[in-house]
């Protein structure tokens, strides 16, 4: 879930609901360790919460994301999530904004720029072609890719936004 991702990407304790219930019954906050979640319902047991919390590294550190209009959470929610994980983000409502951003980047940089979209349907085929023509550095990724990377606590190969 988005809350699970937020906890992992902020290097926080991610505990089961039982921790809160048992702490309430005990009248004090219990040790989080025995209640720490080991994964999510999508990827299963990956120990991402523990790996995130103990490494303190920011998963998306140094990565650039252009956050396309979305209907699953707001663009602000996605930008906040990615920035908490060390990424730099910019909201992009259209191809022209992407083109303007890409022209601002230094030509010496070869780092990819990730365009985050809800799915392949949220960007038209014509817009996708234009984005790919702008730069070979552009990587189209979906929200699912961000959540999958978070669930594994590693950067996975980008998938086509589907």
CSV table of N, CA and C in Angstrom, one decimal:
chain,number,residue,atom,x,y,z
A,1,UNK,N,0.8,-1.2,0.0
A,1,UNK,CA,0.0,0.0,0.0
A,1,UNK,C,0.9,1.2,0.0
A,2,UNK,N,0.2,2.4,-0.2
A,2,UNK,CA,0.9,3.6,-0.2
A,2,UNK,C,1.5,3.9,1.1
A,3,UNK,N,0.8,3.6,2.2
A,3,UNK,CA,1.3,3.9,3.6
A,3,UNK,C,2.5,3.0,3.9
A,4,UNK,N,2.5,1.7,3.4
A,4,UNK,CA,3.6,0.8,3.6
A,4,UNK,C,4.8,1.4,2.9
A,5,UNK,N,4.6,1.9,1.6
A,5,UNK,CA,5.7,2.5,0.8
A,5,UNK,C,6.3,3.7,1.5
A,6,UNK,N,5.4,4.5,2.0
A,6,UNK,CA,5.9,5.7,2.7
A,6,UNK,C,6.7,5.4,3.9
A,7,UNK,N,6.3,4.4,4.7
A,7,UNK,CA,7.1,4.0,5.9
A,7,UNK,C,8.5,3.5,5.5
A,8,UNK,N,8.5,2.6,4.4
A,8,UNK,CA,9.8,2.0,4.0
A,8,UNK,C,10.7,3.1,3.4
A,9,UNK,N,10.1,4.0,2.6
A,9,UNK,CA,11.0,5.0,1.9
A,9,UNK,C,11.4,6.1,2.9
A,10,UNK,N,10.8,6.2,4.0
A,10,UNK,CA,11.2,7.2,5.0
A,10,UNK,C,12.1,6.5,6.1
A,11,UNK,N,12.4,5.2,5.9
A,11,UNK,CA,13.3,4.5,6.8
A,11,UNK,C,12.7,4.4,8.2
A,12,UNK,N,11.3,4.2,8.3
A,12,UNK,CA,10.6,4.2,9.6
A,12,UNK,C,10.3,2.7,9.9
A,13,UNK,N,10.0,2.5,11.2
A,13,UNK,CA,9.5,1.2,11.6
A,13,UNK,C,8.1,1.0,10.9
A,14,UNK,N,7.9,-0.1,10.3
A,14,UNK,CA,6.7,-0.5,9.7
A,14,UNK,C,6.2,-1.7,10.5
A,15,UNK,N,5.2,-1.5,11.3
A,15,UNK,CA,4.7,-2.6,12.2
A,15,UNK,C,3.3,-3.0,11.9
A,16,UNK,N,2.9,-4.2,12.3
A,16,UNK,CA,1.6,-4.7,12.1
A,16,UNK,C,0.6,-4.0,13.0
A,17,UNK,N,-0.7,-4.0,12.7
A,17,UNK,CA,-1.7,-3.4,13.6
A,17,UNK,C,-1.7,-4.0,15.0
A,18,UNK,N,-1.2,-5.2,15.2
A,18,UNK,CA,-1.2,-5.9,16.5
A,18,UNK,C,-0.3,-5.1,17.4
A,19,UNK,N,0.7,-4.4,16.9
A,19,UNK,CA,1.6,-3.7,17.8
A,19,UNK,C,0.8,-2.6,18.5
A,20,UNK,N,0.0,-1.9,17.8
A,20,UNK,CA,-0.8,-0.8,18.4
A,20,UNK,C,-1.8,-1.4,19.4
A,21,UNK,N,-2.5,-2.5,19.0
A,21,UNK,CA,-3.4,-3.1,19.9
A,21,UNK,C,-2.8,-3.6,21.2
A,22,UNK,N,-1.7,-4.3,21.0
A,22,UNK,CA,-1.0,-4.9,22.2
A,22,UNK,C,-0.4,-3.8,23.1
A,23,UNK,N,0.1,-2.7,22.4
A,23,UNK,CA,0.6,-1.6,23.2
A,23,UNK,C,-0.5,-0.9,24.0
A,24,UNK,N,-1.7,-0.8,23.4
A,24,UNK,CA,-2.8,-0.3,24.1
A,24,UNK,C,-3.2,-1.1,25.3
A,25,UNK,N,-3.2,-2.4,25.1
A,25,UNK,CA,-3.6,-3.3,26.2
A,25,UNK,C,-2.5,-3.3,27.3
A,26,UNK,N,-1.2,-3.1,26.9
A,26,UNK,CA,-0.1,-3.0,27.9
A,26,UNK,C,-0.1,-1.7,28.6
A,27,UNK,N,-0.7,-0.7,28.0
A,27,UNK,CA,-0.6,0.7,28.6
A,27,UNK,C,0.7,1.4,28.3
A,28,UNK,N,1.5,0.9,27.4
A,28,UNK,CA,2.7,1.5,27.1
A,28,UNK,C,3.1,1.0,25.6
A,29,UNK,N,4.0,1.7,25.0
A,29,UNK,CA,4.5,1.4,23.7
A,29,UNK,C,5.5,0.2,23.9
A,30,UNK,N,5.1,-0.9,23.2
A,30,UNK,CA,6.0,-2.1,23.2
A,30,UNK,C,7.1,-2.0,22.2
A,31,UNK,N,8.1,-2.9,22.4
A,31,UNK,CA,9.2,-3.0,21.5
A,31,UNK,C,8.7,-3.3,20.1
A,32,UNK,N,9.1,-2.6,19.1
A,32,UNK,CA,8.6,-2.7,17.7
A,32,UNK,C,9.1,-4.0,17.0
A,33,UNK,N,10.3,-4.5,17.4
A,33,UNK,CA,10.9,-5.6,16.8
A,33,UNK,C,10.1,-6.8,16.4
A,34,UNK,N,9.4,-7.3,17.4
A,34,UNK,CA,8.6,-8.5,17.1
A,34,UNK,C,7.4,-8.3,16.2
A,35,UNK,N,7.0,-7.0,16.0
A,35,UNK,CA,5.9,-6.6,15.2
A,35,UNK,C,6.2,-6.1,13.9
A,36,UNK,N,7.5,-6.0,13.6
A,36,UNK,CA,7.9,-5.4,12.3
A,36,UNK,C,7.4,-6.3,11.2
A,37,UNK,N,6.8,-5.6,10.2
A,37,UNK,CA,6.3,-6.3,9.0
A,37,UNK,C,7.5,-6.8,8.2
A,38,UNK,N,7.4,-7.9,7.5
A,38,UNK,CA,8.5,-8.5,6.7
A,38,UNK,C,8.3,-8.3,5.2
A,39,UNK,N,7.1,-7.8,4.8
A,39,UNK,CA,6.8,-7.6,3.4
A,39,UNK,C,5.4,-7.1,3.2
A,40,UNK,N,5.0,-7.2,2.0
A,40,UNK,CA,3.6,-6.8,1.6
A,40,UNK,C,2.9,-7.8,0.9
A,41,UNK,N,1.6,-7.6,0.5
A,41,UNK,CA,0.8,-8.6,-0.1
A,41,UNK,C,1.2,-8.8,-1.6
A,42,UNK,N,1.9,-7.9,-2.2
A,42,UNK,CA,2.3,-8.0,-3.6
A,42,UNK,C,3.6,-8.8,-3.7
A,43,UNK,N,4.6,-8.4,-3.1
A,43,UNK,CA,5.9,-9.1,-3.3
A,43,UNK,C,6.2,-10.1,-2.2
A,44,UNK,N,5.4,-10.2,-1.2
A,44,UNK,CA,5.7,-11.2,-0.2
A,44,UNK,C,6.7,-10.8,0.8
A,45,UNK,N,7.4,-11.7,1.4
A,45,UNK,CA,8.4,-11.4,2.5
A,45,UNK,C,9.7,-11.0,1.8
A,46,UNK,N,10.0,-9.8,1.9
A,46,UNK,CA,11.3,-9.2,1.3
A,46,UNK,C,12.2,-8.6,2.4
A,47,UNK,N,11.6,-8.4,3.6
A,47,UNK,CA,12.3,-7.7,4.7
A,47,UNK,C,12.7,-6.3,4.3
A,48,UNK,N,11.9,-5.7,3.4
A,48,UNK,CA,12.2,-4.3,3.0
A,48,UNK,C,12.1,-3.3,4.1
A,49,UNK,N,11.1,-3.4,5.0
A,49,UNK,CA,11.1,-2.5,6.1
A,49,UNK,C,12.4,-2.5,7.0
A,50,UNK,N,12.9,-3.7,7.3
A,50,UNK,CA,14.1,-3.8,8.2
A,50,UNK,C,15.3,-3.3,7.4
A,51,UNK,N,15.4,-3.7,6.1
A,51,UNK,CA,16.5,-3.3,5.3
A,51,UNK,C,16.6,-1.8,5.1
A,52,UNK,N,15.4,-1.2,4.9
A,52,UNK,CA,15.4,0.2,4.8
A,52,UNK,C,15.8,0.9,6.1
A,53,UNK,N,15.2,0.5,7.2
A,53,UNK,CA,15.4,1.1,8.5
A,53,UNK,C,16.8,1.0,8.9
A,54,UNK,N,17.5,-0.1,8.7
A,54,UNK,CA,18.8,-0.3,9.2
A,54,UNK,C,19.9,0.2,8.2
A,55,UNK,N,19.5,0.4,6.9
A,55,UNK,CA,20.6,0.9,6.0
A,55,UNK,C,20.6,2.4,6.0
A,56,UNK,N,19.4,3.0,6.3
A,56,UNK,CA,19.3,4.5,6.3
A,56,UNK,C,19.6,5.1,4.9
A,57,UNK,N,19.8,4.3,3.9
A,57,UNK,CA,20.0,4.9,2.6
A,57,UNK,C,18.7,5.3,2.0
A,58,UNK,N,18.7,6.3,1.1
A,58,UNK,CA,17.4,6.7,0.5
A,58,UNK,C,17.4,6.0,-0.9
A,59,UNK,N,16.3,5.2,-1.0
A,59,UNK,CA,16.2,4.3,-2.2
A,59,UNK,C,16.4,5.0,-3.5
A,60,UNK,N,15.7,6.2,-3.7
A,60,UNK,CA,15.7,6.9,-5.0
A,60,UNK,C,16.7,8.1,-5.0
A,61,UNK,N,17.7,8.0,-4.1
A,61,UNK,CA,18.6,9.1,-4.0
A,61,UNK,C,19.3,9.5,-5.3
A,62,UNK,N,19.2,10.7,-5.6
A,62,UNK,CA,19.9,11.2,-6.9
A,62,UNK,C,19.1,11.0,-8.1
A,63,UNK,N,18.0,10.3,-8.1
A,63,UNK,CA,17.2,10.1,-9.3
A,63,UNK,C,16.2,11.3,-9.5
A,64,UNK,N,16.0,11.5,-10.8
A,64,UNK,CA,15.1,12.6,-11.2
A,64,UNK,C,13.8,12.0,-11.7
A,65,UNK,N,12.7,12.5,-11.2
A,65,UNK,CA,11.3,12.0,-11.7
A,65,UNK,C,10.5,13.2,-12.2
A,66,UNK,N,9.9,13.0,-13.3
A,66,UNK,CA,8.9,13.9,-13.8
A,66,UNK,C,7.5,13.2,-13.5
A,67,UNK,N,6.7,13.8,-12.7
A,67,UNK,CA,5.5,13.1,-12.3
A,67,UNK,C,4.3,13.6,-13.1
A,68,UNK,N,3.8,12.7,-14.0
A,68,UNK,CA,2.7,13.0,-14.9
A,68,UNK,C,1.4,13.1,-14.2
A,69,UNK,N,0.4,13.8,-14.7
A,69,UNK,CA,-0.9,13.8,-14.1
A,69,UNK,C,-1.4,12.4,-13.8
A,70,UNK,N,-2.1,12.3,-12.7
A,70,UNK,CA,-2.4,11.0,-12.2
A,70,UNK,C,-3.8,11.0,-11.6
A,71,UNK,N,-4.4,9.8,-11.5
A,71,UNK,CA,-5.7,9.7,-10.8
A,71,UNK,C,-5.5,8.8,-9.6
A,72,UNK,N,-4.4,8.1,-9.4
A,72,UNK,CA,-4.1,7.3,-8.3
A,72,UNK,C,-3.3,8.1,-7.4
A,73,UNK,N,-3.8,8.6,-6.3
A,73,UNK,CA,-3.2,9.6,-5.4
A,73,UNK,C,-2.9,10.8,-6.3
A,74,UNK,N,-2.5,11.9,-5.6
A,74,UNK,CA,-2.3,13.1,-6.3
A,74,UNK,C,-0.8,13.2,-6.8
A,75,UNK,N,-0.5,14.0,-7.7
A,75,UNK,CA,0.9,14.2,-8.1
A,75,UNK,C,1.7,14.7,-6.9
A,76,UNK,N,1.1,15.5,-6.1
A,76,UNK,CA,1.8,15.9,-4.9
A,76,UNK,C,2.2,14.8,-3.9
A,77,UNK,N,1.2,13.8,-3.8
A,77,UNK,CA,1.5,12.7,-2.9
A,77,UNK,C,2.6,11.9,-3.5
A,78,UNK,N,2.6,11.6,-4.8
A,78,UNK,CA,3.7,10.9,-5.4
A,78,UNK,C,5.1,11.6,-5.3
A,79,UNK,N,5.0,12.9,-5.5
A,79,UNK,CA,6.3,13.7,-5.4
A,79,UNK,C,6.8,13.6,-4.0
A,80,UNK,N,5.9,13.8,-3.0
A,80,UNK,CA,6.3,13.7,-1.6
A,80,UNK,C,6.9,12.4,-1.3
A,81,UNK,N,6.3,11.3,-1.8
A,81,UNK,CA,6.8,10.0,-1.5
A,81,UNK,C,8.2,9.8,-2.1
A,82,UNK,N,8.4,10.2,-3.3
A,82,UNK,CA,9.7,10.1,-4.0
A,82,UNK,C,10.8,11.0,-3.4
A,83,UNK,N,10.4,12.2,-3.0
A,83,UNK,CA,11.3,13.1,-2.4
A,83,UNK,C,11.8,12.6,-1.0
A,84,UNK,N,10.9,11.9,-0.3
A,84,UNK,CA,11.2,11.4,1.0
A,84,UNK,C,12.3,10.3,0.8
A,85,UNK,N,12.3,9.7,-0.4
A,85,UNK,CA,13.3,8.6,-0.7
A,85,UNK,C,14.5,9.2,-1.4
A,86,UNK,N,14.7,10.5,-1.4
A,86,UNK,CA,15.9,11.1,-2.0
A,86,UNK,C,15.8,11.6,-3.4
A,87,UNK,N,14.7,11.4,-4.1
A,87,UNK,CA,14.6,11.8,-5.5
A,87,UNK,C,14.3,13.3,-5.6
A,88,UNK,N,14.5,13.8,-6.8
A,88,UNK,CA,14.1,15.2,-7.1
A,88,UNK,C,12.9,15.0,-8.1
A,89,UNK,N,11.8,15.8,-7.9
A,89,UNK,CA,10.6,15.6,-8.6
A,89,UNK,C,10.1,16.9,-9.2
A,90,UNK,N,9.5,16.8,-10.3
A,90,UNK,CA,8.8,18.0,-10.9
A,90,UNK,C,7.5,17.5,-11.5
A,91,UNK,N,6.4,18.2,-11.3
A,91,UNK,CA,5.1,17.9,-11.9
A,91,UNK,C,5.1,18.3,-13.4
A,92,UNK,N,4.7,17.4,-14.2
A,92,UNK,CA,4.6,17.7,-15.6
A,92,UNK,C,3.2,17.3,-16.2
A,93,UNK,N,2.5,18.4,-16.6
A,93,UNK,CA,1.2,18.1,-17.1
A,93,UNK,C,1.1,17.7,-18.6
A,94,UNK,N,2.2,18.0,-19.3
A,94,UNK,CA,2.2,17.7,-20.8
A,94,UNK,C,3.6,17.5,-21.3
A,95,UNK,N,3.7,17.1,-22.6
A,95,UNK,CA,5.0,16.9,-23.2
A,95,UNK,C,5.8,18.1,-23.3
A,96,UNK,N,5.2,19.3,-23.5
A,96,UNK,CA,6.0,20.5,-23.7
A,96,UNK,C,6.7,20.8,-22.4
A,97,UNK,N,6.1,20.5,-21.2
A,97,UNK,CA,6.8,20.8,-20.0
A,97,UNK,C,8.0,19.8,-19.8
A,98,UNK,N,7.8,18.6,-20.3
A,98,UNK,CA,9.0,17.7,-20.3
A,98,UNK,C,10.1,18.2,-21.2
A,99,UNK,N,9.7,18.6,-22.3
A,99,UNK,CA,10.7,19.2,-23.3
A,99,UNK,C,11.5,20.4,-22.7
A,100,UNK,N,10.7,21.2,-22.0
A,100,UNK,CA,11.4,22.4,-21.4
A,100,UNK,C,12.3,21.9,-20.3
A,101,UNK,N,11.9,21.0,-19.5
A,101,UNK,CA,12.8,20.5,-18.4
A,101,UNK,C,14.0,19.8,-19.0
A,102,UNK,N,13.9,19.0,-20.0
A,102,UNK,CA,15.0,18.3,-20.6
A,102,UNK,C,16.0,19.3,-21.1
A,103,UNK,N,15.5,20.4,-21.7
A,103,UNK,CA,16.4,21.4,-22.3
A,103,UNK,C,17.2,22.1,-21.2
A,104,UNK,N,16.7,22.1,-19.9
A,104,UNK,CA,17.4,22.8,-18.8
A,104,UNK,C,18.5,22.0,-18.3
A,105,UNK,N,18.5,20.6,-18.5
A,105,UNK,CA,19.5,19.8,-17.9
A,105,UNK,C,20.8,20.0,-18.7
A,106,UNK,N,21.9,19.8,-17.9
A,106,UNK,CA,23.2,19.9,-18.5
A,106,UNK,C,23.4,18.8,-19.5
A,107,UNK,N,24.0,19.1,-20.6
A,107,UNK,CA,24.3,18.1,-21.6
A,107,UNK,C,25.3,17.1,-21.2
A,108,UNK,N,26.1,17.4,-20.2
A,108,UNK,CA,27.1,16.5,-19.7
A,108,UNK,C,26.5,15.3,-18.9
A,109,UNK,N,25.3,15.5,-18.3
A,109,UNK,CA,24.7,14.5,-17.5
A,109,UNK,C,24.1,13.4,-18.4
A,110,UNK,N,24.4,12.2,-18.1
A,110,UNK,CA,23.8,11.1,-18.8
A,110,UNK,C,22.8,10.3,-18.0
A,111,UNK,N,22.5,10.8,-16.8
A,111,UNK,CA,21.6,10.1,-15.9
A,111,UNK,C,20.2,10.0,-16.5
A,112,UNK,N,19.5,8.9,-16.3
A,112,UNK,CA,18.2,8.9,-16.8
A,112,UNK,C,17.2,9.8,-16.1
A,113,UNK,N,16.2,10.1,-16.8
A,113,UNK,CA,15.1,10.9,-16.2
A,113,UNK,C,13.8,10.0,-16.3
A,114,UNK,N,13.2,9.8,-15.1
A,114,UNK,CA,12.1,8.9,-15.1
A,114,UNK,C,10.8,9.7,-15.2
A,115,UNK,N,9.9,9.3,-16.1
A,115,UNK,CA,8.6,9.9,-16.2
A,115,UNK,C,7.6,8.9,-15.6
A,116,UNK,N,7.1,9.4,-14.5
A,116,UNK,CA,6.2,8.5,-13.7
A,116,UNK,C,4.7,8.8,-14.2
A,117,UNK,N,4.1,7.7,-14.7
A,117,UNK,CA,2.7,7.8,-15.1
A,117,UNK,C,1.9,6.7,-14.4
A,118,UNK,N,0.6,6.9,-14.4
A,118,UNK,CA,-0.2,5.9,-13.7
A,118,UNK,C,-0.2,4.6,-14.5
A,119,UNK,N,-0.3,4.7,-15.8
A,119,UNK,CA,-0.3,3.5,-16.7
A,119,UNK,C,-0.1,4.0,-18.1
A,120,UNK,N,0.0,3.1,-19.0
A,120,UNK,CA,0.2,3.4,-20.5
A,120,UNK,C,-0.9,4.2,-21.0
A,121,UNK,N,-2.1,4.0,-20.5
A,121,UNK,CA,-3.3,4.7,-21.0
A,121,UNK,C,-3.3,6.2,-20.6
A,122,UNK,N,-2.6,6.6,-19.6
A,122,UNK,CA,-2.6,8.0,-19.1
A,122,UNK,C,-1.8,8.9,-20.0
A,123,UNK,N,-0.9,8.4,-20.9
A,123,UNK,CA,-0.2,9.1,-21.8
A,123,UNK,C,-0.5,8.6,-23.2
A,124,UNK,N,-0.9,9.4,-24.1
A,124,UNK,CA,-1.3,8.9,-25.4
A,124,UNK,C,-0.1,8.4,-26.2
A,125,UNK,N,-0.3,7.6,-27.2
A,125,UNK,CA,0.8,7.0,-28.0
A,125,UNK,C,1.6,8.1,-28.7
A,126,UNK,N,0.9,9.1,-29.1
A,126,UNK,CA,1.6,10.3,-29.7
A,126,UNK,C,2.5,11.0,-28.8
A,127,UNK,N,2.0,11.2,-27.5
A,127,UNK,CA,2.8,11.8,-26.5
A,127,UNK,C,4.0,10.9,-26.1
A,128,UNK,N,3.8,9.6,-26.0
A,128,UNK,CA,4.9,8.7,-25.7
A,128,UNK,C,6.0,8.7,-26.8
A,129,UNK,N,5.6,8.8,-28.1
A,129,UNK,CA,6.6,8.9,-29.2
A,129,UNK,C,7.4,10.2,-29.0
A,130,UNK,N,6.7,11.3,-28.8
A,130,UNK,CA,7.3,12.6,-28.6
A,130,UNK,C,8.3,12.5,-27.4
A,131,UNK,N,7.9,11.9,-26.3
A,131,UNK,CA,8.8,11.9,-25.2
A,131,UNK,C,10.1,11.1,-25.5
A,132,UNK,N,9.9,10.0,-26.2
A,132,UNK,CA,11.1,9.1,-26.6
A,132,UNK,C,12.0,9.9,-27.6
A,133,UNK,N,11.4,10.7,-28.4
A,133,UNK,CA,12.2,11.5,-29.4
A,133,UNK,C,13.0,12.6,-28.7
A,134,UNK,N,12.5,13.1,-27.5
A,134,UNK,CA,13.2,14.1,-26.8
A,134,UNK,C,14.5,13.7,-26.3
A,135,UNK,N,14.6,12.5,-25.8
A,135,UNK,CA,15.9,12.1,-25.2
A,135,UNK,C,15.9,10.6,-25.0
A,136,UNK,N,17.0,10.0,-25.2
A,136,UNK,CA,17.2,8.6,-25.0
A,136,UNK,C,17.3,8.3,-23.4
A,137,UNK,N,17.4,9.4,-22.7
A,137,UNK,CA,17.6,9.3,-21.2
A,137,UNK,C,16.2,9.1,-20.5
A,138,UNK,N,15.1,9.4,-21.2
A,138,UNK,CA,13.8,9.3,-20.6
A,138,UNK,C,13.4,7.8,-20.4
A,139,UNK,N,13.0,7.5,-19.2
A,139,UNK,CA,12.5,6.1,-18.9
A,139,UNK,C,11.1,6.3,-18.4
A,140,UNK,N,10.2,5.7,-19.1
A,140,UNK,CA,8.8,5.7,-18.7
A,140,UNK,C,8.6,4.6,-17.6
A,141,UNK,N,8.1,5.0,-16.5
A,141,UNK,CA,7.8,4.0,-15.4
A,141,UNK,C,6.4,4.2,-14.9
A,142,UNK,N,5.8,3.2,-14.3
A,142,UNK,CA,4.5,3.3,-13.7
A,142,UNK,C,4.6,3.4,-12.2
A,143,UNK,N,3.4,3.8,-11.6
A,143,UNK,CA,3.3,3.8,-10.2
A,143,UNK,C,3.7,2.4,-9.6
A,144,UNK,N,3.2,1.4,-10.3
A,144,UNK,CA,3.5,0.0,-9.8
A,144,UNK,C,5.0,-0.3,-9.7
A,145,UNK,N,5.8,0.3,-10.7
A,145,UNK,CA,7.2,0.1,-10.6
A,145,UNK,C,7.8,0.7,-9.4
A,146,UNK,N,7.3,1.9,-9.0
A,146,UNK,CA,7.8,2.6,-7.8
A,146,UNK,C,7.5,1.7,-6.6
A,147,UNK,N,6.2,1.2,-6.5
A,147,UNK,CA,5.8,0.4,-5.4
A,147,UNK,C,6.6,-0.9,-5.4
A,148,UNK,N,6.8,-1.5,-6.5
A,148,UNK,CA,7.6,-2.8,-6.6
A,148,UNK,C,9.0,-2.6,-6.1
A,149,UNK,N,9.7,-1.5,-6.5
A,149,UNK,CA,11.0,-1.1,-6.0
A,149,UNK,C,11.0,-1.0,-4.5
A,150,UNK,N,10.0,-0.3,-4.0
A,150,UNK,CA,9.9,-0.1,-2.6
A,150,UNK,C,9.7,-1.4,-1.8
A,151,UNK,N,8.8,-2.3,-2.4
A,151,UNK,CA,8.6,-3.6,-1.7
A,151,UNK,C,9.8,-4.4,-1.7
A,152,UNK,N,10.7,-4.3,-2.6
A,152,UNK,CA,12.0,-5.0,-2.7
A,152,UNK,C,13.1,-4.3,-2.0
A,153,UNK,N,12.9,-3.0,-1.8
A,153,UNK,CA,13.9,-2.0,-1.4
A,153,UNK,C,15.2,-2.1,-2.2
A,154,UNK,N,14.9,-2.1,-3.5
A,154,UNK,CA,16.0,-2.0,-4.5
A,154,UNK,C,15.4,-1.5,-5.8
A,155,UNK,N,16.3,-0.9,-6.6
A,155,UNK,CA,15.9,-0.3,-7.9
A,155,UNK,C,15.8,-1.5,-8.9
A,156,UNK,N,14.6,-1.8,-9.3
A,156,UNK,CA,14.4,-2.8,-10.3
A,156,UNK,C,14.6,-2.3,-11.7
A,157,UNK,N,14.8,-3.1,-12.7
A,157,UNK,CA,14.8,-2.6,-14.1
A,157,UNK,C,13.5,-2.0,-14.4
A,158,UNK,N,13.6,-0.8,-15.0
A,158,UNK,CA,12.3,-0.1,-15.4
A,158,UNK,C,11.5,-1.0,-16.3
A,159,UNK,N,10.2,-1.0,-16.1
A,159,UNK,CA,9.3,-1.7,-17.0
A,159,UNK,C,8.5,-0.6,-17.7
A,160,UNK,N,8.0,-1.0,-18.9
A,160,UNK,CA,7.1,-0.1,-19.6
A,160,UNK,C,5.9,0.1,-18.7
A,161,UNK,N,5.5,1.4,-18.7
A,161,UNK,CA,4.3,1.7,-17.9
A,161,UNK,C,3.1,1.0,-18.5
A,162,UNK,N,2.5,0.0,-17.7
A,162,UNK,CA,1.4,-0.7,-18.2
A,162,UNK,C,0.2,-0.6,-17.2
